[in-house]
Tab-separated table of C-alpha atoms and ligand atoms in Angstrom:
chain	number	residue	atom	x	y	z
A	1	MET	CA	0.051	0.025	0.022
A	2	HIS	CA	1.100	3.321	-0.836
A	3	ILE	CA	0.975	5.964	2.309
A	4	GLU	CA	0.838	9.642	1.848
A	5	VAL	CA	0.542	11.931	5.207
A	6	ARG	CA	0.153	15.563	4.791
A	7	GLY	CA	0.175	18.255	7.512
A	8	LEU	CA	-0.381	15.863	9.936
A	9	ASN	CA	-1.137	17.493	13.582
A	10	LYS	CA	-2.294	16.247	17.178
A	11	LYS	CA	-2.869	18.138	20.258
A	12	PHE	CA	-3.674	16.647	23.748
A	13	GLY	CA	-5.073	19.531	25.474
A	14	ASP	CA	-2.432	22.365	24.918
A	15	PHE	CA	0.483	20.146	24.350
A	16	GLN	CA	1.317	19.497	20.584
A	17	ALA	CA	2.229	15.751	20.237
A	18	VAL	CA	2.585	15.833	16.507
A	19	ALA	CA	3.426	19.003	14.655
A	20	ASP	CA	2.925	19.438	10.807
A	21	VAL	CA	4.408	16.021	9.787
A	22	ASN	CA	4.661	15.230	6.064
A	23	PHE	CA	5.712	11.981	4.344
A	24	GLU	CA	5.382	9.397	1.630
A	25	ILE	CA	5.824	5.840	1.791
A	26	GLU	CA	6.216	3.687	-1.333
A	27	LYS	CA	4.653	0.093	-1.486
A	28	GLY	CA	6.405	-2.986	0.211
A	29	GLN	CA	8.618	-0.758	2.199
A	30	LEU	CA	9.777	-1.319	5.907
A	31	ILE	CA	9.993	1.878	7.700
A	32	GLY	CA	11.481	2.612	11.428
A	33	LEU	CA	9.977	5.428	13.388
A	34	LEU	CA	12.858	6.444	15.578
A	35	GLY	CA	13.369	9.040	18.189
A	36	PRO	CA	13.390	9.797	21.989
A	37	SER	CA	10.456	8.648	24.314
A	38	GLY	CA	7.498	11.177	24.034
A	39	GLY	CA	8.395	12.371	20.781
A	40	GLY	CA	5.109	11.421	18.998
A	41	LYS	CA	6.126	8.232	17.094
A	42	THR	CA	2.987	6.002	18.642
A	43	SER	CA	0.805	9.009	18.250
A	44	ILE	CA	1.543	9.141	14.605
A	45	LEU	CA	0.846	5.405	14.400
A	46	ARG	CA	-2.268	5.174	16.245
A	47	MET	CA	-3.524	7.875	13.874
A	48	LEU	CA	-2.563	5.699	10.859
A	49	ALA	CA	-4.546	2.730	12.275
A	50	GLY	CA	-7.331	5.168	13.178
A	51	LEU	CA	-7.243	4.464	16.867
A	52	GLU	CA	-6.594	8.079	17.470
A	53	THR	CA	-8.277	11.185	15.945
A	54	VAL	CA	-6.391	13.580	13.660
A	55	ASP	CA	-6.758	17.423	14.619
A	56	ASP	CA	-5.476	18.491	11.063
A	57	GLY	CA	-3.808	17.104	7.907
A	58	ASP	CA	-4.555	14.091	5.683
A	59	ILE	CA	-3.740	10.433	5.457
A	60	VAL	CA	-4.152	9.013	2.415
A	61	PHE	CA	-4.115	4.966	1.539
A	62	HIS	CA	-3.520	4.163	-1.772
A	63	GLY	CA	-4.855	7.492	-3.107
A	64	LYS	CA	-7.884	7.394	-0.898
A	65	ARG	CA	-8.437	9.877	2.239
A	66	VAL	CA	-9.002	7.374	5.243
A	67	ASN	CA	-9.171	10.123	8.186
A	68	ASP	CA	-12.926	9.234	8.658
A	69	LEU	CA	-12.724	5.311	8.057
A	70	PRO	CA	-12.599	3.203	11.210
A	71	PRO	CA	-9.556	0.789	11.895
A	72	GLN	CA	-11.294	-2.186	10.823
A	73	GLU	CA	-11.821	-0.719	7.194
A	74	ARG	CA	-8.316	0.651	6.802
A	75	GLY	CA	-6.859	-2.668	5.762
A	76	ILE	CA	-4.063	-2.755	8.736
A	77	GLY	CA	-2.699	-5.105	11.099
A	78	PHE	CA	-1.120	-4.048	14.131
A	79	VAL	CA	1.127	-5.730	16.626
A	80	PHE	CA	1.823	-4.221	19.881
A	81	GLN	CA	4.899	-4.668	22.614
A	82	ASN	CA	3.097	-6.463	24.859
A	83	TYR	CA	1.785	-9.188	22.523
A	84	ALA	CA	-1.878	-8.489	23.578
A	85	LEU	CA	-2.635	-12.344	22.811
A	86	PHE	CA	-6.153	-13.945	24.056
A	87	LYS	CA	-4.870	-15.809	27.050
A	88	HIS	CA	-7.764	-18.571	26.794
A	89	MET	CA	-7.153	-19.391	23.328
A	90	THR	CA	-4.566	-21.577	21.569
A	91	VAL	CA	-2.099	-20.487	19.223
A	92	ALA	CA	-4.350	-21.443	16.165
A	93	GLU	CA	-7.570	-19.772	17.737
A	94	ASN	CA	-5.444	-16.629	18.263
A	95	ILE	CA	-4.319	-16.648	14.659
A	96	ALA	CA	-8.043	-17.532	13.464
A	97	PHE	CA	-9.692	-14.668	15.660
A	98	GLY	CA	-9.786	-11.839	13.143
A	99	LEU	CA	-10.793	-14.287	10.328
A	100	GLU	CA	-13.889	-15.531	12.242
A	101	VAL	CA	-14.815	-11.793	12.971
A	102	LYS	CA	-14.840	-11.406	9.292
A	103	LYS	CA	-17.088	-14.333	8.922
A	104	TRP	CA	-14.466	-16.293	6.701
A	105	SER	CA	-15.443	-20.011	5.848
A	106	LYS	CA	-14.357	-22.570	8.321
A	107	GLN	CA	-12.244	-24.212	5.378
A	108	LYS	CA	-10.675	-21.072	4.215
A	109	ILE	CA	-9.889	-20.159	7.784
A	110	LYS	CA	-8.245	-23.475	8.214
A	111	GLU	CA	-5.902	-23.076	5.375
A	112	ARG	CA	-4.885	-19.544	6.365
A	113	VAL	CA	-4.195	-20.470	9.837
A	114	ALA	CA	-1.973	-23.087	8.520
A	115	GLU	CA	-0.280	-20.976	5.932
A	116	LEU	CA	0.429	-18.670	8.868
A	117	VAL	CA	1.707	-21.335	11.124
A	118	ASP	CA	4.047	-22.437	8.704
A	119	LEU	CA	5.385	-18.832	7.717
A	120	THR	CA	6.137	-17.839	11.362
A	121	GLY	CA	7.844	-21.079	12.097
A	122	LEU	CA	4.853	-22.095	14.725
A	123	SER	CA	4.398	-25.730	13.259
A	124	GLY	CA	4.159	-28.015	16.439
A	125	PHE	CA	2.612	-25.069	18.792
A	126	GLU	CA	-0.711	-24.771	17.223
A	127	LYS	CA	-2.571	-26.137	20.160
A	128	ARG	CA	-0.530	-24.532	22.805
A	129	TYR	CA	-1.661	-21.534	24.995
A	130	PRO	CA	0.057	-18.047	25.393
A	131	HIS	CA	1.557	-19.169	28.834
A	132	GLN	CA	3.039	-22.382	27.277
A	133	LEU	CA	5.050	-20.136	24.733
A	134	SER	CA	8.417	-18.060	24.949
A	135	GLY	CA	8.274	-14.250	24.496
A	136	GLY	CA	9.922	-14.811	21.005
A	137	GLN	CA	6.934	-17.493	20.132
A	138	ARG	CA	4.379	-15.150	21.804
A	139	GLN	CA	5.459	-12.476	19.285
A	140	ARG	CA	5.310	-14.568	16.084
A	141	VAL	CA	1.842	-15.723	17.112
A	142	ALA	CA	0.905	-11.816	17.493
A	143	PHE	CA	2.485	-11.418	13.648
A	144	ALA	CA	0.672	-14.151	12.518
A	145	ARG	CA	-2.678	-12.835	14.099
A	146	ALA	CA	-1.878	-9.268	12.655
A	147	LEU	CA	-1.254	-10.985	9.135
A	148	ALA	CA	-4.195	-13.318	8.781
A	149	PRO	CA	-6.709	-10.938	7.425
A	150	GLU	CA	-4.163	-10.140	4.418
A	151	PRO	CA	-3.842	-6.537	5.811
A	152	GLN	CA	-2.299	-4.225	3.024
A	153	LEU	CA	-0.124	-2.004	5.818
A	154	LEU	CA	1.444	-3.478	8.848
A	155	LEU	CA	2.011	-1.293	12.170
A	156	LEU	CA	4.091	-2.498	14.973
A	157	ASP	CA	4.554	-0.558	18.050
A	158	GLU	CA	7.835	-1.556	19.753
A	159	PRO	CA	7.407	-4.966	18.849
A	160	PHE	CA	10.490	-6.482	20.273
A	161	ALA	CA	10.760	-4.167	23.415
A	162	ALA	CA	9.817	-6.858	25.915
A	163	ILE	CA	12.028	-9.434	24.302
A	164	ASP	CA	15.580	-10.193	25.678
A	165	ALA	CA	18.611	-9.208	23.551
A	166	LYS	CA	19.648	-12.473	21.731
A	167	ILE	CA	16.022	-13.287	20.776
A	168	ARG	CA	15.286	-9.836	19.870
A	169	HIS	CA	18.262	-10.046	17.472
A	170	GLU	CA	16.781	-13.386	15.835
A	171	LEU	CA	13.363	-11.742	15.707
A	172	ARG	CA	14.684	-8.717	13.822
A	173	SER	CA	16.355	-10.282	10.899
A	174	TRP	CA	13.184	-12.895	10.768
A	175	LEU	CA	10.997	-9.720	10.353
A	176	ARG	CA	12.910	-8.471	7.642
A	177	GLU	CA	12.934	-11.625	5.754
A	178	MET	CA	9.248	-12.186	6.181
A	179	ILE	CA	8.268	-8.498	5.149
A	180	ASP	CA	10.591	-9.009	1.915
A	181	ARG	CA	8.676	-12.470	1.255
A	182	LEU	CA	5.197	-10.678	1.732
A	183	GLY	CA	6.098	-7.258	-0.184
A	184	ILE	CA	3.924	-5.816	2.613
A	185	THR	CA	4.186	-1.911	3.655
A	186	SER	CA	5.126	-1.915	7.322
A	187	ILE	CA	5.908	0.591	9.835
A	188	PHE	CA	7.485	0.265	13.383
A	189	VAL	CA	8.138	2.077	16.129
A	190	THR	CA	11.376	1.793	18.138
A	191	HIS	CA	13.847	3.888	20.197
A	192	ASP	CA	16.743	1.518	19.450
A	193	GLN	CA	18.849	3.280	16.805
A	194	ASP	CA	20.342	-0.321	15.957
A	195	GLU	CA	17.130	-2.007	15.450
A	196	ALA	CA	16.163	0.854	13.085
A	197	ILE	CA	19.550	0.889	11.254
A	198	GLU	CA	19.637	-2.751	10.823
A	199	VAL	CA	15.793	-3.417	9.761
A	200	ALA	CA	14.299	-0.525	8.037
A	201	ASP	CA	14.509	0.389	4.517
A	202	GLN	CA	14.089	4.062	5.469
A	203	ILE	CA	14.038	5.778	8.844
A	204	MET	CA	12.071	8.821	10.001
A	205	ILE	CA	13.524	10.369	13.077
A	206	ILE	CA	10.847	11.926	15.113
A	207	ASN	CA	11.552	14.480	17.864
A	208	LYS	CA	9.049	16.760	19.856
A	209	GLY	CA	6.362	15.828	17.636
A	210	ARG	CA	8.228	16.948	14.366
A	211	LEU	CA	9.592	14.862	11.528
A	212	GLU	CA	13.481	15.782	11.788
A	213	GLN	CA	14.704	13.649	8.869
A	214	LYS	CA	13.752	10.811	6.528
A	215	GLY	CA	15.972	8.592	4.355
A	216	THR	CA	17.702	5.494	4.532
A	217	PRO	CA	20.090	4.255	7.493
A	218	TRP	CA	23.060	5.209	5.645
A	219	GLU	CA	21.823	8.722	4.337
A	220	ILE	CA	21.011	9.793	7.873
A	221	TYR	CA	24.216	8.509	9.253
A	222	LYS	CA	26.262	10.136	6.409
A	223	ASN	CA	24.417	13.415	6.354
A	224	PRO	CA	22.173	14.347	9.089
A	225	GLU	CA	20.414	17.409	8.438
A	226	SER	CA	20.346	18.698	12.185
A	227	PRO	CA	22.523	18.548	15.281
A	228	PHE	CA	19.721	16.497	17.163
A	229	VAL	CA	19.862	13.674	14.122
A	230	ALA	CA	23.697	13.607	14.233
A	231	SER	CA	23.832	13.204	17.798
A	232	PHE	CA	20.801	10.957	17.848
A	233	ILE	CA	22.297	8.447	15.279
A	234	GLY	CA	25.663	6.856	16.156
A	235	GLU	CA	28.169	7.512	18.858
A	236	SER	CA	29.803	10.859	18.810
A	237	THR	CA	31.230	13.606	20.913
A	238	ILE	CA	30.341	17.423	21.051
A	239	ILE	CA	33.106	19.632	20.865
A	240	GLU	CA	32.387	23.276	22.257
A	241	ASP	CA	34.821	25.065	20.125
A	242	VAL	CA	35.853	23.414	16.932
A	243	SER	CA	37.997	26.588	15.872
A	244	ALA	CA	40.435	25.617	18.354
A	245	LEU	CA	41.494	22.247	16.590
A	246	ARG	CA	44.054	21.852	13.887
A	247	GLY	CA	42.256	21.450	10.447
A	248	PHE	CA	39.204	23.318	11.476
A	249	GLY	CA	40.429	26.874	12.731
A	250	GLY	CA	40.164	29.688	10.231
A	251	SER	CA	37.289	28.172	8.213
A	252	ALA	CA	35.189	27.619	11.326
A	253	GLU	CA	33.973	30.890	13.272
A	254	PRO	CA	35.344	30.693	16.962
A	255	GLY	CA	32.902	29.218	19.133
A	256	THR	CA	31.401	26.936	16.463
A	257	LYS	CA	30.290	23.632	18.010
A	258	ALA	CA	30.954	20.353	16.284
A	259	LEU	CA	30.108	16.760	16.626
A	260	ILE	CA	32.718	14.146	16.060
A	261	ARG	CA	31.904	10.487	15.275
A	262	PRO	CA	34.615	7.954	16.373
A	263	GLU	CA	35.343	6.688	12.747
A	264	TYR	CA	36.376	9.870	11.637
A	265	VAL	CA	39.025	9.851	14.555
A	266	GLU	CA	42.533	8.055	14.226
A	267	ILE	CA	44.857	7.831	16.956
A	268	GLY	CA	48.417	6.311	16.904
A	269	LYS	CA	52.114	7.339	17.182
A	270	ALA	CA	53.895	10.280	15.638
A	271	SER	CA	55.702	8.002	12.982
A	272	ASP	CA	51.978	6.535	12.060
A	273	PHE	CA	51.030	9.683	10.273
A	274	GLU	CA	52.211	11.447	7.257
A	275	LEU	CA	50.797	14.844	7.729
A	276	LEU	CA	51.750	15.094	11.522
A	277	SER	CA	50.761	19.035	10.808
A	278	ALA	CA	47.145	17.777	10.686
A	279	THR	CA	47.056	15.992	13.895
A	280	GLU	CA	46.737	17.170	17.542
A	281	THR	CA	48.560	15.696	20.527
A	282	GLY	CA	46.363	13.729	23.047
A	283	ARG	CA	46.569	11.513	25.843
A	284	VAL	CA	44.780	8.181	26.343
A	285	ARG	CA	42.031	8.748	29.054
A	286	HIS	CA	40.473	5.294	29.115
A	287	ILE	CA	40.362	2.405	26.780
A	288	HIS	CA	37.658	-0.408	26.720
A	289	PHE	CA	37.559	-3.770	25.259
A	290	ARG	CA	34.557	-4.092	23.312
A	291	GLY	CA	35.033	-7.708	21.709
A	292	SER	CA	35.892	-6.849	18.212
A	293	GLU	CA	37.965	-3.533	19.082
A	294	TRP	CA	38.946	-1.149	21.587
A	295	LEU	CA	37.015	1.968	22.298
A	296	VAL	CA	39.587	4.762	23.134
A	297	GLU	CA	38.798	7.956	24.998
A	298	VAL	CA	41.543	10.328	24.292
A	299	GLN	CA	41.805	14.151	25.861
A	300	ILE	CA	42.990	16.932	23.528
A	301	GLY	CA	43.243	20.162	25.573
A	302	ALA	CA	39.639	20.868	26.905
A	303	ALA	CA	38.173	18.243	24.537
A	304	LYS	CA	37.397	14.663	24.924
A	305	LEU	CA	37.083	12.218	21.901
A	306	VAL	CA	36.109	8.963	21.356
A	307	THR	CA	37.550	6.437	18.787
A	308	TYR	CA	37.887	2.882	17.860
A	309	ARG	CA	41.255	1.258	17.700
A	310	SER	CA	41.925	-2.415	15.920
A	311	LEU	CA	43.061	-5.192	17.988
A	312	GLU	CA	45.980	-5.781	15.725
A	313	LYS	CA	47.330	-2.416	16.724
A	314	GLU	CA	49.714	-1.914	19.302
A	315	ILE	CA	47.815	-1.901	22.614
A	316	LEU	CA	47.423	1.804	24.262
A	317	GLN	CA	47.369	2.553	28.115
A	318	PRO	CA	45.783	5.406	29.904
A	319	GLY	CA	48.277	8.135	30.091
A	320	ASP	CA	49.683	7.339	26.738
A	321	GLU	CA	50.784	10.149	24.574
A	322	VAL	CA	49.314	9.946	21.155
A	323	ARG	CA	48.539	11.907	18.060
A	324	VAL	CA	45.115	12.398	16.956
A	325	LEU	CA	43.781	12.878	13.321
A	326	ILE	CA	40.159	14.352	12.916
A	327	HIS	CA	39.438	13.490	9.540
A	328	ARG	CA	36.022	15.157	9.616
A	329	ALA	CA	33.542	16.895	11.674
A	330	TYR	CA	29.755	17.966	11.761
A	331	LEU	CA	29.643	21.801	12.752
A	332	PHE	CA	26.367	23.419	13.641
A	333	ASN	CA	25.246	26.621	14.925
A	334	ASP	CA	21.637	27.725	16.192
A	335	THR	CA	20.389	27.811	12.534
A	336	ASP	CA	22.874	25.581	10.580
A	337	SER	CA	24.634	22.318	10.153
A	338	TRP	CA	27.378	21.221	7.802
A	339	VAL	CA	30.251	19.018	7.340
A	340	MET	CA	33.657	19.790	7.096
A	341	GLU	CA	36.899	18.085	6.366
A	342	ASN	CA	40.201	18.551	8.255
A	343	LYS	CA	41.346	21.250	5.875
A	344	LEU	CA	45.259	20.135	6.523
A	345	LYS	CA	44.427	16.886	5.482
A	346	GLU	CA	42.224	17.866	2.222
A	347	ASP	CA	39.544	19.843	0.387
A	348	PRO	CA	39.680	23.171	2.320
A	349	MET	CA	35.892	24.189	1.476
A	350	PRO	CA	33.168	23.177	3.901
A	351	VAL	CA	30.315	21.176	2.368
A	352	HIS	CA	26.939	22.735	2.996
A	353	ILE	CA	23.884	20.220	3.498
B	1	ATP	P1	7.501	6.533	23.331
B	1	ATP	O1	8.683	6.027	22.870
B	1	ATP	O2	7.796	6.743	25.028
B	1	ATP	O3	6.337	5.614	23.326
B	1	ATP	P2	6.443	8.314	21.620
B	1	ATP	O4	7.395	8.662	20.874
B	1	ATP	O5	5.941	7.150	20.978
B	1	ATP	O6	7.201	7.806	23.053
B	1	ATP	P3	3.904	9.339	21.962
B	1	ATP	O7	3.122	8.146	22.895
B	1	ATP	O8	3.249	9.691	20.839
B	1	ATP	O9	5.583	9.367	21.955
B	1	ATP	O10	3.777	10.440	23.087
B	1	ATP	C1	3.894	11.752	22.569
B	1	ATP	C2	3.484	12.793	23.758
B	1	ATP	O11	2.062	12.659	23.736
B	1	ATP	C3	3.947	12.416	25.135
B	1	ATP	O12	4.432	13.569	25.796
B	1	ATP	C4	2.640	11.723	25.634
B	1	ATP	O13	2.914	12.077	27.258
B	1	ATP	C5	1.475	12.426	24.973
B	1	ATP	N1	0.269	11.697	24.937
B	1	ATP	C6	-0.024	10.737	24.101
B	1	ATP	N2	-1.204	10.287	24.291
B	1	ATP	C7	-1.877	11.079	24.976
B	1	ATP	C8	-3.329	10.958	25.533
B	1	ATP	N3	-4.222	10.117	25.008
B	1	ATP	N4	-3.395	12.456	26.414
B	1	ATP	C9	-2.712	12.929	26.784
B	1	ATP	N5	-1.391	13.032	26.353
B	1	ATP	C10	-0.718	12.250	25.518
C-alpha cells in the first residue's frame, strides 16, 4: 500500500504531540519510526491506524483519504509490544480470531491458519496456550494474527521491546525476511537506533512531534540534517569550540560547535602519520575492550574524543601520549549544520548540507 501523510497535527490539551508531519511511503517498504521517548511516534502510528483522531491534516492510503474510516476498514494489521494475545485461546485460535470476526468460511480459516503457522515457524505449537510459549514465540503468534486477514499495511509498536537481547536479534532478521517475502508495507516504532538501522529501508527521525529527517539509514548517518539527528544516530562527542582544533580553525568561526564521530578519528604514534601537521597531541584517558575492537577515550586540551582501535594494533594504555587526526566533523550553530573535512588534510571547502 502506498501511503501519503500531509500536514498531520495532534494536540493533547495544550500539548502539541505531532506537529505538521509530512511523508510518503512506497509500497512494500519497511519504515522505522525512531526517536526519543515522548517524541510522538506512537501518536503518529495510532492516527494511521485510526485509533486516534486527527486534528488537522490528511492520511491517504492508495490515493484515498482515510481520516474518517474506522480502523477495521483501513486494511491494517497491528502488533503491540505486549503481545496482547488472548490468554484463553490456543495459538491456532488466536490466529483465526480476526478471520472469524470477518466471517471467513471454516475451510478458508483452516487453510489460512496453516499457512501462517508455517510462515511464522510455529508448526507443532498450534494447540498451545500463550503461557506455554516463550516471549519470541508469543510475538510470532501476534504477527501471525495481525497478518491473517491479509492487511495491506502492518503497524508495529515497539514489537521487540519486551524480548531479551539475543531473541530480539533473531526476531529482527526474521521480520525483515518475512516482510520481504510478503511485500507488505510496514511501519515500526522503536527507540533503539541499532534496530532501526539494521532492519528498516528508511528511517524517520521523530523528535518533539516533528519529523526531523527521513532517509535510508546510511543517508541519515552520513548526512544528518540537524544536530539532533547527528547526535541521535551513532556514537559521538560534542566539541564546544571546533575552531581551536587543527585543520578546523580559520574556516570555522570561534565558538562553533562540532559533533565528531569515532570512525573519523584516528589515533597513533607520530610515526604512524604522514601529515603530522594535521594532527593534535592527545592523551589516552580510558580504554575499553569491546569484543571486536578497543574503544579509546582521548583528551585533547579541554576536548574529550572517542575513537575505535583495531585489536591488531599496539595496545594503548591510559596516560599514553598519542597523535590524533580528526578527519571530519559535523559543525553546527543555532540555524545551520554542515560537514567539514580537516583542511590540513584535504579539501579546504566546507560542504553545506
Ligand atoms: P515512547 O517512545 O515513550 O512510546 P512516543 O514517541 O511514542 O514515545 P507518544 O506516545 O506519541 O510518544 O507521545 C507523545 C506525547 O503525547 C507524550 O508527551 C505523551 O505524554 C503525550 N500523549 C500521548 N497520548 C496522550 C493522551 N491520550 N493524552 C494526553 N497526552 C498524550
